[in-house]
PDB file of C-alpha atoms and ligand atoms in Angstrom:
ATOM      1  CA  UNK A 481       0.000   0.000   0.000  1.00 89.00           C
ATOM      2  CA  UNK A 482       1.473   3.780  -0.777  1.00 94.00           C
ATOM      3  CA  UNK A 483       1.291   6.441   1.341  1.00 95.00           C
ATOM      4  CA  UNK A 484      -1.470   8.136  -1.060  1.00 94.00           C
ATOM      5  CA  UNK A 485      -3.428   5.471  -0.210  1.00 93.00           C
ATOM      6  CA  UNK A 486      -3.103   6.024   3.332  1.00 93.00           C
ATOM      7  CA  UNK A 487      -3.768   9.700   2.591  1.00 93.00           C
ATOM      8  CA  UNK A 488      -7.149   9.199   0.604  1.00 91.00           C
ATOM      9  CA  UNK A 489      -8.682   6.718   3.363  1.00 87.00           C
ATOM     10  CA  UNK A 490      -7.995   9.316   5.786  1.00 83.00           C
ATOM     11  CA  UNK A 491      -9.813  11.725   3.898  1.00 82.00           C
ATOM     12  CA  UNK A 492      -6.990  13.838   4.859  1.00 64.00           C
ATOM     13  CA  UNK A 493      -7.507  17.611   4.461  1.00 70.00           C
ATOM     14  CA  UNK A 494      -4.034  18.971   4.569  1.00 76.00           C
ATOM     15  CA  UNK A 495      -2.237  19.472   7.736  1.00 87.00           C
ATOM     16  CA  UNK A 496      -2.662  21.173  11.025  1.00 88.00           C
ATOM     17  CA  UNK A 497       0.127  23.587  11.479  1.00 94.00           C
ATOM     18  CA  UNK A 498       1.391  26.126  14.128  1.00 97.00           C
ATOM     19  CA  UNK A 499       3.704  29.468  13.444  1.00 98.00           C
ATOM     20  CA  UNK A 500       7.186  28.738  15.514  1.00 98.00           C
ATOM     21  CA  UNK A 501       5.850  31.246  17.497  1.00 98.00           C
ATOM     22  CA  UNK A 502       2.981  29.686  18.949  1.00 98.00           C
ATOM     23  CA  UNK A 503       3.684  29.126  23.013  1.00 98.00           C
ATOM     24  CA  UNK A 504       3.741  25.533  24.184  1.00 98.00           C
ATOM     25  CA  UNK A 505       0.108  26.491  25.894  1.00 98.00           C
ATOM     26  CA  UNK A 506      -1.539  26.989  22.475  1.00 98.00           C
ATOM     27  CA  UNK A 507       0.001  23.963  21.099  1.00 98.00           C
ATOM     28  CA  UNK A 508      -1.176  21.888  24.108  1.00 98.00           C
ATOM     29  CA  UNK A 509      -4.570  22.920  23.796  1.00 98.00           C
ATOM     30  CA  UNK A 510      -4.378  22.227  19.792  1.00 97.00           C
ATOM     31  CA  UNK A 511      -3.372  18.706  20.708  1.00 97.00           C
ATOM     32  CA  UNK A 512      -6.033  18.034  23.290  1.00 97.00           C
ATOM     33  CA  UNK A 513      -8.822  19.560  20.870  1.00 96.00           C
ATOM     34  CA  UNK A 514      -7.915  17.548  17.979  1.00 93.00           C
ATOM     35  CA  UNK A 515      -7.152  14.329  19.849  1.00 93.00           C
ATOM     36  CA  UNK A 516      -3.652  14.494  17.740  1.00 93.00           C
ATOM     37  CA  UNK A 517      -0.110  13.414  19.192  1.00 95.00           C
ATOM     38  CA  UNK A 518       1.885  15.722  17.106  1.00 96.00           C
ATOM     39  CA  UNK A 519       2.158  18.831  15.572  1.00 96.00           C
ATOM     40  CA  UNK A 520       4.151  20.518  12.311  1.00 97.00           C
ATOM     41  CA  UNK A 521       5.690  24.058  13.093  1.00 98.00           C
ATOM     42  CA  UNK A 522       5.364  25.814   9.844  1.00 97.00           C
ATOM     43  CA  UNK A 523       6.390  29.636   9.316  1.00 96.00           C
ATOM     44  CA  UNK A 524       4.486  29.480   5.935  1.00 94.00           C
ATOM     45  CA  UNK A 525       1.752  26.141   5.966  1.00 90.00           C
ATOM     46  CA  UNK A 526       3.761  24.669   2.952  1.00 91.00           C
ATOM     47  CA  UNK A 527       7.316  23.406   4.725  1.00 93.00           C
ATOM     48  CA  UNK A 528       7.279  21.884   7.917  1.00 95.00           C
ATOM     49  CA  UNK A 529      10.289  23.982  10.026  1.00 96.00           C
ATOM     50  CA  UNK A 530       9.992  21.801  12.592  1.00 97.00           C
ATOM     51  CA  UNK A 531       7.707  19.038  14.322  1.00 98.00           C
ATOM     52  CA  UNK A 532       6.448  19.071  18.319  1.00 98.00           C
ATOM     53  CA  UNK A 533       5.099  16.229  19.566  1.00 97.00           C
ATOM     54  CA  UNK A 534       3.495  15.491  23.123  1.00 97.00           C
ATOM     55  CA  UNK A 535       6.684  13.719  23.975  1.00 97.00           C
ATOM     56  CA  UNK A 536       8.554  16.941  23.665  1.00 98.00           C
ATOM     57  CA  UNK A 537       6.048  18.868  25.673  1.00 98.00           C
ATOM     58  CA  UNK A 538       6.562  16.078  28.387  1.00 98.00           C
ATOM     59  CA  UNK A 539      10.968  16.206  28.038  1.00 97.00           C
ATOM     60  CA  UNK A 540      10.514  20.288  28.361  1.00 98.00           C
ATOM     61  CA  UNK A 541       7.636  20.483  31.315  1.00 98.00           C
ATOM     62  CA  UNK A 542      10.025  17.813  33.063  1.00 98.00           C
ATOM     63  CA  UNK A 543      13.209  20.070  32.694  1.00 97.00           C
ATOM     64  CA  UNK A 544      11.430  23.686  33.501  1.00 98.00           C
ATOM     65  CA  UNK A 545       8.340  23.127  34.986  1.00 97.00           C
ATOM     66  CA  UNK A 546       4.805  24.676  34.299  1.00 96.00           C
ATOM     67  CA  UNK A 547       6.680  28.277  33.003  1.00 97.00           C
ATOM     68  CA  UNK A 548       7.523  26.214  29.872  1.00 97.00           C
ATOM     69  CA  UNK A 549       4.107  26.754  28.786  1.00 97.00           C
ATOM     70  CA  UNK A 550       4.860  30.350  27.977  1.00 98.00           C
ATOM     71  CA  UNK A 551       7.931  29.178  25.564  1.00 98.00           C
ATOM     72  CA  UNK A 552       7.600  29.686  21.880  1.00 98.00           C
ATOM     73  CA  UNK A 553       7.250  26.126  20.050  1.00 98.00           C
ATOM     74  CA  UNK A 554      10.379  26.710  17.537  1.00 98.00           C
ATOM     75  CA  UNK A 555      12.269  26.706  20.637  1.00 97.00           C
ATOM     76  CA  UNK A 556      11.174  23.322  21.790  1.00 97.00           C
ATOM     77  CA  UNK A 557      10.863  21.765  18.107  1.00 98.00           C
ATOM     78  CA  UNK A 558      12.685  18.390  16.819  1.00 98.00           C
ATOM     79  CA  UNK A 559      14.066  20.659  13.736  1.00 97.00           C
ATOM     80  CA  UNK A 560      15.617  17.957  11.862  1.00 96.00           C
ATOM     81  CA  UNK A 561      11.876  16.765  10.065  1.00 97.00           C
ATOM     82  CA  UNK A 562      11.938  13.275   8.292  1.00 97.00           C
ATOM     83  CA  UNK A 563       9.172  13.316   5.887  1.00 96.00           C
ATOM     84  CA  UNK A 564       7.971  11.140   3.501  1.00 97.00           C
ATOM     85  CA  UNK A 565       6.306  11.357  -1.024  1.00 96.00           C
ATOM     86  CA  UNK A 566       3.488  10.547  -1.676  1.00 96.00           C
ATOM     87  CA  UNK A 567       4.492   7.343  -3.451  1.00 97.00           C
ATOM     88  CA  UNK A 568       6.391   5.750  -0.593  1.00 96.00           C
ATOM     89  CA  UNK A 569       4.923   1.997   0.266  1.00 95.00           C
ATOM     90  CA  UNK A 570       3.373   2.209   4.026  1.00 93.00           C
ATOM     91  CA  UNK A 571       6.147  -0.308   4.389  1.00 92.00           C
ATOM     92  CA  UNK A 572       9.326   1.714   4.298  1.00 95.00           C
ATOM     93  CA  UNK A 573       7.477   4.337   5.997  1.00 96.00           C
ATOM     94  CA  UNK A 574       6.675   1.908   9.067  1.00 94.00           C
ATOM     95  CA  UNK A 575      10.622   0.691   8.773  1.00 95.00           C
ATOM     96  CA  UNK A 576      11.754   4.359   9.069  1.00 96.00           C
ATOM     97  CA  UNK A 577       9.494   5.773  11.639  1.00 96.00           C
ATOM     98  CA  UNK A 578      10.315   2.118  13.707  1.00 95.00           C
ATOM     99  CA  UNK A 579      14.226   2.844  13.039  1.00 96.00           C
ATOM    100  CA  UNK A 580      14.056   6.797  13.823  1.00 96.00           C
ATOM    101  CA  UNK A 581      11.668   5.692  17.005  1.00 96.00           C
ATOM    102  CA  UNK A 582       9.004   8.578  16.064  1.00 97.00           C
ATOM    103  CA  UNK A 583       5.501   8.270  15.345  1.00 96.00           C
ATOM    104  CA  UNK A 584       4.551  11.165  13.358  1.00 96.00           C
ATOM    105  CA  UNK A 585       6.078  11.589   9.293  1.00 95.00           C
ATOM    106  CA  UNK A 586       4.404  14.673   7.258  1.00 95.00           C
ATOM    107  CA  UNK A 587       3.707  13.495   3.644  1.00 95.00           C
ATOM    108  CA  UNK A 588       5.466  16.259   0.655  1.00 95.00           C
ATOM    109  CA  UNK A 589       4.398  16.478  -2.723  1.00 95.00           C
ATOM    110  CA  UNK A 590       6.688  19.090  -4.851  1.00 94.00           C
ATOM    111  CA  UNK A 591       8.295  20.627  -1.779  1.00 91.00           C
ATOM    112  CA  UNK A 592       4.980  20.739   0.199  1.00 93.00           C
ATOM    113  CA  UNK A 593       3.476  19.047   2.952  1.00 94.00           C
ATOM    114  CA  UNK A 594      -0.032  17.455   1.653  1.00 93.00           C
ATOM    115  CA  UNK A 595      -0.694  15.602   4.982  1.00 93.00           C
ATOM    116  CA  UNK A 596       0.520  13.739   7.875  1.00 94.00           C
ATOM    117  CA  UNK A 597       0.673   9.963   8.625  1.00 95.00           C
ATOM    118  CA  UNK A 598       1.109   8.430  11.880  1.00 95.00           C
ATOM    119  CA  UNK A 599       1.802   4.782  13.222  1.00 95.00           C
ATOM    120  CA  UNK A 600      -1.482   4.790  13.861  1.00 93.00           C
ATOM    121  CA  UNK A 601      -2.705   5.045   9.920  1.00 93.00           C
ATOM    122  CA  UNK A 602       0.434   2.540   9.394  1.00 94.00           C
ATOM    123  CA  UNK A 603      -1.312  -0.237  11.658  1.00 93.00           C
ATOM    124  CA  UNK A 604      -4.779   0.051  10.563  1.00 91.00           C
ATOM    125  CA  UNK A 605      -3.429   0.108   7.042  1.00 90.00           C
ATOM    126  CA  UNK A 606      -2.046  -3.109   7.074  1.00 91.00           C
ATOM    127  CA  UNK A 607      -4.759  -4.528   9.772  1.00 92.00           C
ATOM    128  CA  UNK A 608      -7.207  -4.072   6.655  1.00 89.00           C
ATOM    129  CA  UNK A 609      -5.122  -5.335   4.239  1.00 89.00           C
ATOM    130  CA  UNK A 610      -4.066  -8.758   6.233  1.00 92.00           C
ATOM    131  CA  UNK A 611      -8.151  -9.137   6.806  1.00 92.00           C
ATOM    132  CA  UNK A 612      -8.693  -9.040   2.766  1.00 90.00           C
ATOM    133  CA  UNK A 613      -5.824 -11.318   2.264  1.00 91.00           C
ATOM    134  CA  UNK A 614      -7.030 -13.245   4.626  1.00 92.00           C
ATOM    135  CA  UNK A 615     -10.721 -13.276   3.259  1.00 90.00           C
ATOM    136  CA  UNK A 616      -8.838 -13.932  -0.267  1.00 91.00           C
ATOM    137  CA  UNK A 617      -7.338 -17.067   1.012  1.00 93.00           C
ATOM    138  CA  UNK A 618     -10.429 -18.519   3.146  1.00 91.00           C
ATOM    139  CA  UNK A 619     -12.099 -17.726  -0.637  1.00 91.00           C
ATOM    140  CA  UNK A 620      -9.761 -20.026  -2.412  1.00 91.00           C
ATOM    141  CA  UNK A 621      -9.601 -22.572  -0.297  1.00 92.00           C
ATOM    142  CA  UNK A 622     -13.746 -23.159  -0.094  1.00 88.00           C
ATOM    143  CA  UNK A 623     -13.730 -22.534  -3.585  1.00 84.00           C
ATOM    144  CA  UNK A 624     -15.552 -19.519  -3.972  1.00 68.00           C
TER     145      UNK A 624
HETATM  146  P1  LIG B1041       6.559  10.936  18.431  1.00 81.15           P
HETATM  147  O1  LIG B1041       6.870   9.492  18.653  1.00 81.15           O
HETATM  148  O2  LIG B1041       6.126  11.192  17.007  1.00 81.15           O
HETATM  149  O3  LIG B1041       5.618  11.493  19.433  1.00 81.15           O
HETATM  150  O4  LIG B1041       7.913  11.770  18.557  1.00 81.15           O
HETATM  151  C1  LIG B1041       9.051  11.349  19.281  1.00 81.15           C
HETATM  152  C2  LIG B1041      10.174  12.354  19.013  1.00 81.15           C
HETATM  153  O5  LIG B1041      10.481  12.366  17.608  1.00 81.15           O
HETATM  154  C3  LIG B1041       9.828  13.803  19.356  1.00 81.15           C
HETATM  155  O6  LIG B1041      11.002  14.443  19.805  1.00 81.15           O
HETATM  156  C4  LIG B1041       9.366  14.413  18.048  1.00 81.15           C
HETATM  157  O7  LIG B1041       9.591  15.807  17.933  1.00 81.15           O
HETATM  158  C5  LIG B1041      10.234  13.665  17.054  1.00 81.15           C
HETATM  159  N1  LIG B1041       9.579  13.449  15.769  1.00 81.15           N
HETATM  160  C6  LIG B1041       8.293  13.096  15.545  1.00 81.15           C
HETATM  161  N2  LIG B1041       8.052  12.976  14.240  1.00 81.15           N
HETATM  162  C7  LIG B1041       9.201  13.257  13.600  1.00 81.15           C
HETATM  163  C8  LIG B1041       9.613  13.315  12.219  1.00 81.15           C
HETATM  164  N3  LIG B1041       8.772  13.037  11.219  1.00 81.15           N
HETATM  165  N4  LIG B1041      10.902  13.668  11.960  1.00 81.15           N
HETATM  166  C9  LIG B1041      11.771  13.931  12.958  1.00 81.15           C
HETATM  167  N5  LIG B1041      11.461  13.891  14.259  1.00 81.15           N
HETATM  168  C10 LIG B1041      10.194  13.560  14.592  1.00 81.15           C
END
């Protein structure tokens, strides 16, 4: 399955982004609204300057307390983004997120980001696919 797949049974509608200016309170409350683990920092909405995920939020309130909430978000950033093209099997994608130990991998098409997929689209991905392979082979075996 390719990530455009993924995309399409989303029925993705772009990404949710913040300015790297947005303080770590904002982005919190984004993340609890949306039910979302992660975030893209984006000056402009097209490139992804950085990602901030609720894992972040946890390393900085554990190293400076509640007055982290008033830090900007391009301060607290991973700024080194892996992303992903649209024609990238949900296999490699699962391999690299596994290997790079993140959960989160924005999706570009010609230098912009078109969506976001996360371990969680991975799994159900290939959950649906193993059930109609699976329905495929009960099929050929009872002759149908
Ligand atoms: P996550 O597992 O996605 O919540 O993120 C774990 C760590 O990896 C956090 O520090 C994130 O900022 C970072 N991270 C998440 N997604 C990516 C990505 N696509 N590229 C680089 N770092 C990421």
């Amino acid at each position: 399955m390719l990530v455009q797949q993924i995309l399409k049974s989303k029925g993705s509608t772009g990404v949710i982004s913040v300015m790297p200016s947005a303080k770590i309170s904002e982005v919190s409350a984004i993340l609890a609204e949306k039910h979302i683990g992660g975030l893209i920092v984006s000056a402009d909405g097209d490139t992804a300057d950085g990602i901030i995920s609720e894992r972040d939020i946890v390393r900085v309130v554990a190293q400076n307390g509640a007055k982290c909430l008033d830090f900007e978000v391009g301060t607290v950033m991973t700024k080194n983004v892996k992303t992903c093209g649209l024609d990238e099997t949900a296999d490699a994608i699962m391999q690299r997120m596994t290997d790079g130990r993140f959960r989160h991998m924005p999706v570009e098409d010609n230098g912009k980001m078109v969506g976001i997929v996360t371990i969680g689209d991975l799994v159900a991905a290939r959950l649906s696919e193993l059930s109609m392979e699976k329905d495929a082979l009960q099929g050929m075996i009872m002759g149908h």
